[in-house]
């Protein structure tokens, strides 16, 4: 069950509760006189679905989603929300956040204090090949391309809208973005590889880093440490989100 994408588990819970509600409405007249108001049934649907979140192995924060989902659908029916808009919103969200479904990595961005901290790795080096794995809107790639000592600044991104945006952005500001999966990159080309992803891909990514990166190069992960691997350095930044950079010198 834990291996299934969380969205499927959440929908399975909703369907299970819906089935339970249907049976309950069928047998309830034995004890309580109908009719039963729709709003009450919808609230119960949300409540029961929220209660089943942890027994089914979903993180606690799914409770709110599970509770609000039936309420949202009911509200949409009440205001006769055109389903075409639901489709349009879904497609827009997918174009930006499609990597949530695979590597469980959404789009959030490195801030400028972190970029300044990254500079400290670049400054003492020369002829750097820099790579941002999952480059989002391309700000890190363009920033690095403008630094002295950086020969190539590359990013790879597969979410369609961020890719198109960053391609254009880097065309004007410097650096190069490739529509490539992080798992298909060849890390041996790079001296500094930066990743700001999520806990999910880190163990597998570390195997790739160890396999491909050359001695003397650096792998830097923003916020997400590689489990069970001691970083060479940990930098705690003093920015608003208290960013932690995990630095792994490859030897
Ligand atoms: C948290 S964002 C970081 C964006 C950027 N690196 C930054 O620091 O501002 C992670 C990015 O990685 C992308 N991503 C996730 N999995 C990917 C994959 N397998 N291949 C390419 N890009 C991926 C996501 O689409 C997202 O834009």
PDB file of N, CA, C and O in Angstrom, residues 88-101 105-109 136-137 157-165:
ATOM      1  N   UNK A  88      -9.098  22.851 -16.943  1.00  0.00           N
ATOM      2  CA  UNK A  88      -8.089  23.881 -17.267  1.00  0.00           C
ATOM      3  C   UNK A  88      -7.129  24.067 -16.076  1.00  0.00           C
ATOM      4  O   UNK A  88      -5.902  24.084 -16.249  1.00  0.00           O
ATOM      5  N   UNK A  89      -7.696  24.144 -14.867  1.00  0.00           N
ATOM      6  CA  UNK A  89      -6.848  24.333 -13.675  1.00  0.00           C
ATOM      7  C   UNK A  89      -5.935  23.118 -13.493  1.00  0.00           C
ATOM      8  O   UNK A  89      -4.742  23.244 -13.229  1.00  0.00           O
ATOM      9  N   UNK A  90      -6.520  21.915 -13.706  1.00  0.00           N
ATOM     10  CA  UNK A  90      -5.730  20.701 -13.549  1.00  0.00           C
ATOM     11  C   UNK A  90      -4.552  20.700 -14.527  1.00  0.00           C
ATOM     12  O   UNK A  90      -3.409  20.401 -14.162  1.00  0.00           O
ATOM     13  N   UNK A  91      -4.819  21.042 -15.783  1.00  0.00           N
ATOM     14  CA  UNK A  91      -3.750  21.023 -16.792  1.00  0.00           C
ATOM     15  C   UNK A  91      -2.666  22.052 -16.436  1.00  0.00           C
ATOM     16  O   UNK A  91      -1.466  21.755 -16.499  1.00  0.00           O
ATOM     17  N   UNK A  92      -3.099  23.244 -15.995  1.00  0.00           N
ATOM     18  CA  UNK A  92      -2.116  24.282 -15.632  1.00  0.00           C
ATOM     19  C   UNK A  92      -1.241  23.799 -14.471  1.00  0.00           C
ATOM     20  O   UNK A  92      -0.012  23.927 -14.504  1.00  0.00           O
ATOM     21  N   UNK A  93      -1.881  23.199 -13.465  1.00  0.00           N
ATOM     22  CA  UNK A  93      -1.116  22.713 -12.311  1.00  0.00           C
ATOM     23  C   UNK A  93      -0.162  21.611 -12.756  1.00  0.00           C
ATOM     24  O   UNK A  93       1.009  21.564 -12.357  1.00  0.00           O
ATOM     25  N   UNK A  94      -0.649  20.724 -13.636  1.00  0.00           N
ATOM     26  CA  UNK A  94       0.192  19.621 -14.102  1.00  0.00           C
ATOM     27  C   UNK A  94       1.409  20.142 -14.869  1.00  0.00           C
ATOM     28  O   UNK A  94       2.529  19.651 -14.703  1.00  0.00           O
ATOM     29  N   UNK A  95       1.196  21.159 -15.691  1.00  0.00           N
ATOM     30  CA  UNK A  95       2.306  21.689 -16.494  1.00  0.00           C
ATOM     31  C   UNK A  95       3.422  22.263 -15.612  1.00  0.00           C
ATOM     32  O   UNK A  95       4.580  22.285 -15.997  1.00  0.00           O
ATOM     33  N   UNK A  96       3.041  22.721 -14.422  1.00  0.00           N
ATOM     34  CA  UNK A  96       4.063  23.284 -13.529  1.00  0.00           C
ATOM     35  C   UNK A  96       4.608  22.231 -12.561  1.00  0.00           C
ATOM     36  O   UNK A  96       5.800  22.171 -12.284  1.00  0.00           O
ATOM     37  N   UNK A  97       3.712  21.373 -12.066  1.00  0.00           N
ATOM     38  CA  UNK A  97       4.104  20.478 -10.973  1.00  0.00           C
ATOM     39  C   UNK A  97       4.158  19.004 -11.381  1.00  0.00           C
ATOM     40  O   UNK A  97       4.023  18.138 -10.538  1.00  0.00           O
ATOM     41  N   UNK A  98       4.353  18.715 -12.672  1.00  0.00           N
ATOM     42  CA  UNK A  98       4.261  17.318 -13.116  1.00  0.00           C
ATOM     43  C   UNK A  98       5.246  16.401 -12.388  1.00  0.00           C
ATOM     44  O   UNK A  98       4.991  15.216 -12.229  1.00  0.00           O
ATOM     45  N   UNK A  99       6.374  16.948 -11.885  1.00  0.00           N
ATOM     46  CA  UNK A  99       7.359  16.074 -11.240  1.00  0.00           C
ATOM     47  C   UNK A  99       6.960  15.627  -9.842  1.00  0.00           C
ATOM     48  O   UNK A  99       7.635  14.799  -9.246  1.00  0.00           O
ATOM     49  N   UNK A 100       5.854  16.155  -9.349  1.00  0.00           N
ATOM     50  CA  UNK A 100       5.352  15.675  -8.059  1.00  0.00           C
ATOM     51  C   UNK A 100       4.931  14.216  -8.194  1.00  0.00           C
ATOM     52  O   UNK A 100       5.077  13.420  -7.275  1.00  0.00           O
ATOM     53  N   UNK A 101       4.426  13.851  -9.384  1.00  0.00           N
ATOM     54  CA  UNK A 101       3.905  12.498  -9.560  1.00  0.00           C
ATOM     55  C   UNK A 101       5.018  11.458  -9.661  1.00  0.00           C
ATOM     56  O   UNK A 101       4.839  10.321  -9.314  1.00  0.00           O
ATOM     57  N   UNK A 105       8.735  15.749  -6.353  1.00  0.00           N
ATOM     58  CA  UNK A 105       9.440  17.027  -6.204  1.00  0.00           C
ATOM     59  C   UNK A 105       8.584  18.141  -6.786  1.00  0.00           C
ATOM     60  O   UNK A 105       8.379  18.203  -7.991  1.00  0.00           O
ATOM     61  N   UNK A 106       8.064  19.038  -5.953  1.00  0.00           N
ATOM     62  CA  UNK A 106       7.310  20.171  -6.492  1.00  0.00           C
ATOM     63  C   UNK A 106       8.257  21.293  -6.902  1.00  0.00           C
ATOM     64  O   UNK A 106       9.477  21.141  -6.827  1.00  0.00           O
ATOM     65  N   UNK A 107       7.683  22.419  -7.332  1.00  0.00           N
ATOM     66  CA  UNK A 107       8.512  23.575  -7.681  1.00  0.00           C
ATOM     67  C   UNK A 107       8.538  24.547  -6.509  1.00  0.00           C
ATOM     68  O   UNK A 107       7.496  25.052  -6.088  1.00  0.00           O
ATOM     69  N   UNK A 108       9.707  24.740  -5.926  1.00  0.00           N
ATOM     70  CA  UNK A 108       9.930  25.861  -5.018  1.00  0.00           C
ATOM     71  C   UNK A 108      11.345  26.332  -5.308  1.00  0.00           C
ATOM     72  O   UNK A 108      12.154  25.573  -5.844  1.00  0.00           O
ATOM     73  N   UNK A 109      11.640  27.575  -4.944  1.00  0.00           N
ATOM     74  CA  UNK A 109      12.827  28.191  -5.540  1.00  0.00           C
ATOM     75  C   UNK A 109      13.918  28.514  -4.526  1.00  0.00           C
ATOM     76  O   UNK A 109      13.632  28.910  -3.388  1.00  0.00           O
ATOM     77  N   UNK A 136      14.133  24.318 -12.252  1.00  0.00           N
ATOM     78  CA  UNK A 136      12.991  25.209 -11.983  1.00  0.00           C
ATOM     79  C   UNK A 136      12.885  26.327 -13.000  1.00  0.00           C
ATOM     80  O   UNK A 136      12.794  26.090 -14.196  1.00  0.00           O
ATOM     81  N   UNK A 137      12.910  27.564 -12.510  1.00  0.00           N
ATOM     82  CA  UNK A 137      12.731  28.716 -13.402  1.00  0.00           C
ATOM     83  C   UNK A 137      14.064  29.230 -13.942  1.00  0.00           C
ATOM     84  O   UNK A 137      14.103  30.244 -14.640  1.00  0.00           O
ATOM     85  N   UNK A 157      15.502  20.238 -16.610  1.00  0.00           N
ATOM     86  CA  UNK A 157      14.143  20.429 -16.078  1.00  0.00           C
ATOM     87  C   UNK A 157      13.164  19.701 -16.999  1.00  0.00           C
ATOM     88  O   UNK A 157      13.273  19.804 -18.217  1.00  0.00           O
ATOM     89  N   UNK A 158      12.207  18.981 -16.396  1.00  0.00           N
ATOM     90  CA  UNK A 158      11.233  18.270 -17.235  1.00  0.00           C
ATOM     91  C   UNK A 158       9.795  18.788 -17.096  1.00  0.00           C
ATOM     92  O   UNK A 158       8.941  18.422 -17.906  1.00  0.00           O
ATOM     93  N   UNK A 159       9.506  19.602 -16.084  1.00  0.00           N
ATOM     94  CA  UNK A 159       8.143  20.145 -15.987  1.00  0.00           C
ATOM     95  C   UNK A 159       7.966  21.164 -17.123  1.00  0.00           C
ATOM     96  O   UNK A 159       8.783  22.082 -17.265  1.00  0.00           O
ATOM     97  N   UNK A 160       6.916  20.998 -17.965  1.00  0.00           N
ATOM     98  CA  UNK A 160       6.840  21.787 -19.209  1.00  0.00           C
ATOM     99  C   UNK A 160       6.902  23.302 -19.037  1.00  0.00           C
ATOM    100  O   UNK A 160       7.700  23.960 -19.707  1.00  0.00           O
ATOM    101  N   UNK A 161       6.083  23.874 -18.149  1.00  0.00           N
ATOM    102  CA  UNK A 161       6.074  25.342 -18.058  1.00  0.00           C
ATOM    103  C   UNK A 161       7.375  25.910 -17.486  1.00  0.00           C
ATOM    104  O   UNK A 161       7.940  26.845 -18.061  1.00  0.00           O
ATOM    105  N   UNK A 162       7.877  25.362 -16.354  1.00  0.00           N
ATOM    106  CA  UNK A 162       9.175  25.845 -15.876  1.00  0.00           C
ATOM    107  C   UNK A 162      10.275  25.695 -16.934  1.00  0.00           C
ATOM    108  O   UNK A 162      11.118  26.571 -17.084  1.00  0.00           O
ATOM    109  N   UNK A 163      10.233  24.584 -17.691  1.00  0.00           N
ATOM    110  CA  UNK A 163      11.254  24.400 -18.731  1.00  0.00           C
ATOM    111  C   UNK A 163      11.182  25.531 -19.756  1.00  0.00           C
ATOM    112  O   UNK A 163      12.191  26.183 -20.058  1.00  0.00           O
ATOM    113  N   UNK A 164       9.978  25.799 -20.277  1.00  0.00           N
ATOM    114  CA  UNK A 164       9.838  26.831 -21.318  1.00  0.00           C
ATOM    115  C   UNK A 164      10.243  28.202 -20.786  1.00  0.00           C
ATOM    116  O   UNK A 164      10.979  28.948 -21.424  1.00  0.00           O
ATOM    117  N   UNK A 165       9.789  28.482 -19.561  1.00  0.00           N
ATOM    118  CA  UNK A 165      10.118  29.781 -18.965  1.00  0.00           C
ATOM    119  C   UNK A 165      11.629  29.919 -18.811  1.00  0.00           C
ATOM    120  O   UNK A 165      12.232  30.924 -19.196  1.00  0.00           O
TER     121      UNK A 165
END
